[in-house]
Short mmCIF file of C-alpha atoms in Angstrom, two decimals:
data_model
loop_
_atom_site.label_atom_id
_atom_site.label_comp_id
_atom_site.label_asym_id
_atom_site.label_seq_id
_atom_site.Cartn_x
_atom_site.Cartn_y
_atom_site.Cartn_z
CA MET Y 8 68.88 142.71 33.01
CA PHE Y 9 66.95 140.36 35.31
CA ILE Y 10 63.64 141.84 34.15
CA THR Y 11 64.61 141.51 30.50
CA ARG Y 12 65.67 137.90 30.96
CA THR Y 13 62.46 137.15 32.83
CA ARG Y 14 60.38 138.65 30.02
CA SER Y 15 62.28 136.50 27.48
CA ILE Y 16 61.58 133.34 29.45
CA VAL Y 17 57.89 134.22 29.74
CA ALA Y 18 57.72 134.93 26.00
CA LEU Y 19 59.40 131.61 25.15
CA ALA Y 20 57.00 129.77 27.45
CA ALA Y 21 54.06 131.41 25.74
CA VAL Y 22 55.37 130.40 22.31
CA ALA Y 23 55.92 126.83 23.48
CA ALA Y 24 52.43 126.67 24.95
CA ALA Y 25 50.95 127.98 21.71
CA SER Y 26 52.93 125.40 19.73
CA LEU Y 27 51.71 122.58 21.95
CA ALA Y 28 48.14 123.79 21.63
CA GLY Y 29 48.52 123.81 17.88
CA CYS Y 30 49.81 120.24 17.89
CA GLY Y 31 46.91 119.19 20.06
CA ASP Y 32 44.43 120.72 17.63
CA ALA Y 33 46.09 119.02 14.72
CA ASP Y 34 46.06 115.68 16.49
CA THR Y 35 42.42 116.13 17.44
CA GLY Y 36 41.53 117.01 13.91
CA HIS Y 37 43.37 113.97 12.58
CA THR Y 38 41.66 111.76 15.10
CA THR Y 39 38.27 113.14 14.20
CA GLU Y 40 38.97 112.83 10.52
CA HIS Y 41 40.28 109.31 10.98
CA GLY Y 42 37.27 108.38 13.08
CA THR Y 43 34.91 109.76 10.45
CA SER Y 44 36.76 107.92 7.73
CA THR Y 45 36.69 104.72 9.71
CA THR Y 46 32.95 105.04 10.37
CA THR Y 47 32.22 105.77 6.71
CA SER Y 48 34.34 102.82 5.66
CA ALA Y 49 32.49 100.52 8.05
CA VAL Y 50 29.12 101.62 6.70
CA THR Y 51 30.26 101.28 3.11
CA SER Y 52 31.76 97.84 3.56
CA ALA Y 53 28.82 96.40 5.49
CA PRO Y 54 26.83 93.96 3.31
CA ALA Y 55 23.53 95.27 2.01
CA ARG Y 56 20.61 93.72 3.87
CA ALA Y 57 18.77 92.84 0.69
CA GLU Y 58 21.63 92.32 -1.74
CA HIS Y 59 20.24 90.78 -4.92
CA ASN Y 60 20.42 90.75 -8.69
CA ASP Y 61 17.98 90.59 -11.59
CA ALA Y 62 17.95 86.78 -11.55
CA ASP Y 63 16.70 86.79 -7.94
CA VAL Y 64 13.88 89.19 -8.81
CA MET Y 65 12.84 87.20 -11.88
CA PHE Y 66 12.89 83.93 -9.96
CA LEU Y 67 10.68 85.27 -7.17
CA GLN Y 68 8.29 87.17 -9.43
CA MET Y 69 7.71 84.06 -11.52
CA MET Y 70 7.71 81.51 -8.71
CA TYR Y 71 4.91 83.27 -6.84
CA PRO Y 72 2.20 82.74 -9.52
CA HIS Y 73 3.71 79.32 -10.23
CA HIS Y 74 3.15 78.33 -6.59
CA ALA Y 75 -0.28 79.98 -6.62
CA GLN Y 76 -1.42 77.64 -9.40
CA ALA Y 77 -0.09 74.60 -7.54
CA VAL Y 78 -2.04 75.65 -4.44
CA GLU Y 79 -5.15 76.15 -6.60
CA MET Y 80 -4.73 72.64 -8.01
CA ALA Y 81 -4.26 71.20 -4.53
CA GLN Y 82 -7.45 72.85 -3.32
CA LEU Y 83 -9.45 71.08 -6.06
CA VAL Y 84 -8.61 67.64 -4.70
CA PRO Y 85 -10.92 67.20 -1.66
CA SER Y 86 -14.10 67.79 -3.67
CA ARG Y 87 -13.13 65.66 -6.66
CA THR Y 88 -11.59 62.44 -5.37
CA ASP Y 89 -11.78 60.04 -2.45
CA ASN Y 90 -8.23 58.80 -3.10
CA PRO Y 91 -6.58 59.09 0.35
CA ARG Y 92 -3.03 59.14 -1.01
CA LEU Y 93 -3.85 61.95 -3.41
CA ARG Y 94 -5.66 63.91 -0.71
CA THR Y 95 -2.64 63.60 1.58
CA LEU Y 96 -0.26 64.66 -1.18
CA ALA Y 97 -2.42 67.65 -2.14
CA ALA Y 98 -2.49 68.82 1.48
CA GLN Y 99 1.28 68.43 1.60
CA VAL Y 100 1.69 70.56 -1.54
CA GLU Y 101 -0.53 73.32 -0.16
CA GLN Y 102 1.12 73.30 3.27
CA ALA Y 103 4.58 73.62 1.70
CA GLN Y 104 3.90 76.16 -1.02
CA ALA Y 105 1.52 78.61 0.70
CA PRO Y 106 4.17 79.63 3.30
CA GLU Y 107 6.78 79.87 0.54
CA MET Y 108 4.52 82.37 -1.23
CA GLN Y 109 4.64 84.54 1.90
CA GLN Y 110 8.41 84.19 2.00
CA ILE Y 111 8.59 85.28 -1.65
CA THR Y 112 6.47 88.35 -0.88
CA THR Y 113 8.73 89.31 2.04
CA LEU Y 114 11.89 88.91 -0.05
CA LEU Y 115 10.55 90.99 -2.93
CA GLN Y 116 9.50 93.74 -0.54
CA SER Y 117 12.99 93.72 1.00
CA PHE Y 118 14.32 94.27 -2.54
CA GLY Y 119 12.05 97.29 -2.90
CA LYS Y 120 9.76 95.45 -5.31
CA PRO Y 121 5.95 95.40 -5.17
CA ALA Y 122 4.09 92.45 -3.74
CA PRO Y 123 3.63 89.79 -6.44
CA SER Y 124 0.34 88.83 -8.02
CA ALA Y 125 -1.10 85.32 -7.96
CA SER Y 126 -2.30 85.67 -11.55
CA GLU Y 127 0.58 87.60 -13.07
CA GLY Y 128 2.69 85.40 -15.28
CA HIS Y 129 0.21 82.64 -16.08
CA GLU Y 130 -0.22 84.02 -19.57
CA GLY Y 131 2.31 86.82 -19.84
CA HIS Y 132 5.52 84.97 -18.92
CA ALA Y 133 7.02 81.75 -20.18
CA MET Y 134 7.03 79.84 -16.92
CA PRO Y 135 7.85 76.15 -17.34
CA GLY Y 136 5.24 73.75 -16.06
CA VAL Y 137 2.36 76.21 -15.78
CA MET Y 138 -0.99 74.79 -16.90
CA SER Y 139 -3.03 76.59 -19.54
CA ALA Y 140 -6.54 77.88 -18.88
CA GLU Y 141 -7.88 74.96 -20.94
CA GLN Y 142 -5.97 72.40 -18.90
CA MET Y 143 -7.22 73.90 -15.66
CA ALA Y 144 -10.81 73.89 -16.97
CA ALA Y 145 -10.49 70.21 -17.90
CA LEU Y 146 -9.11 69.42 -14.44
CA ARG Y 147 -11.97 71.21 -12.71
CA ALA Y 148 -14.49 69.27 -14.82
CA ALA Y 149 -12.99 65.87 -13.97
CA SER Y 150 -13.61 63.64 -10.97
CA GLY Y 151 -12.67 60.23 -9.60
CA PRO Y 152 -9.87 58.23 -11.24
CA ASP Y 153 -9.85 60.51 -14.30
CA PHE Y 154 -9.23 63.52 -12.05
CA ASP Y 155 -6.50 61.62 -10.20
CA ARG Y 156 -4.69 60.83 -13.44
CA GLN Y 157 -4.96 64.37 -14.79
CA TRP Y 158 -3.91 65.93 -11.50
CA LEU Y 159 -0.86 63.73 -11.07
CA THR Y 160 0.23 64.16 -14.67
CA MET Y 161 -0.14 67.94 -14.51
CA MET Y 162 1.51 68.29 -11.11
CA ILE Y 163 4.53 66.29 -12.22
CA GLU Y 164 4.96 68.70 -15.11
CA HIS Y 165 4.32 71.65 -12.80
CA HIS Y 166 6.93 70.48 -10.31
CA ALA Y 167 9.47 69.85 -13.08
CA GLY Y 168 9.01 73.46 -14.18
CA ALA Y 169 9.56 74.75 -10.64
CA ILE Y 170 12.73 72.69 -10.36
CA ALA Y 171 14.04 74.11 -13.65
CA MET Y 172 13.37 77.66 -12.46
CA SER Y 173 15.04 76.93 -9.13
CA GLU Y 174 18.12 75.47 -10.81
CA THR Y 175 18.45 78.69 -12.83
CA GLU Y 176 18.25 80.70 -9.61
CA LEU Y 177 21.01 78.62 -8.02
CA ALA Y 178 23.21 79.19 -11.07
CA GLU Y 179 22.52 82.88 -11.62
CA GLY Y 180 21.02 84.36 -8.42
CA GLY Y 181 22.93 86.42 -5.88
CA ASN Y 182 20.66 86.58 -2.83
CA ALA Y 183 21.37 83.93 -0.20
CA ASP Y 184 17.75 83.68 0.97
CA ALA Y 185 16.37 83.35 -2.55
CA LYS Y 186 18.92 80.66 -3.34
CA ALA Y 187 18.10 78.80 -0.13
CA LEU Y 188 14.43 78.85 -1.15
CA ALA Y 189 15.35 77.50 -4.58
CA ALA Y 190 17.33 74.65 -3.03
CA ALA Y 191 14.42 73.78 -0.72
CA ILE Y 192 12.00 73.74 -3.67
CA ILE Y 193 14.25 71.40 -5.63
CA ALA Y 194 14.62 68.94 -2.76
CA ALA Y 195 10.92 68.86 -1.84
CA GLN Y 196 9.52 68.73 -5.34
CA ARG Y 197 11.91 66.08 -6.63
CA ALA Y 198 10.72 63.83 -3.80
CA GLU Y 199 7.09 64.58 -4.64
CA ILE Y 200 7.67 63.83 -8.33
CA GLU Y 201 8.96 60.39 -7.40
CA GLN Y 202 5.91 59.82 -5.22
CA MET Y 203 3.53 60.92 -7.99
CA GLN Y 204 5.25 58.77 -10.58
CA THR Y 205 4.78 55.79 -8.28
CA MET Y 206 1.11 56.62 -7.87
CA LEU Y 207 0.72 56.74 -11.66
CA GLY Y 208 2.48 53.39 -11.99
CA GLN Y 209 5.41 54.97 -13.84
CA ARG Y 210 8.06 53.66 -11.43
#
């Protein structure tokens, strides 16, 4: 009788141990599954590094050649006029827009887009404020006060076009960095338009 009872106790203990082991496995599995789910959720919910939309891409792809033409116009100034105010302004335009072109390249690459072209868009896209080949030829051929007048008139129009493009980006874009660039362009180029209008005697 004692042996039988002892065997029963041992058997019950074995069953209990097996049950506990089973619970432990189930808990471990749940924990692992929960941990995996949590990790996946964290990765999924994390914001994309280069979140953007089509408006951001269009803005950057068009603004790059737009800026490139402004830099080209600025580089014409030292050899065509002795006007110190215009020389200072041209240097200011180049110093502001050349780094922005690099920023545009970096943003487009982060979107998985190719590096932009300085010439793309001058003829193929309707970019507001871009000078035609004929206008640029006339500017290159001018000098002195005539050059000053043409340059200021053209750059005012050029800046107005950049502001219009930037306002569209602020309204329709989704990338924070692209929109910050648009806001900076608007602020800087509005101030320069006022300065150029004063130089032309329009204010």
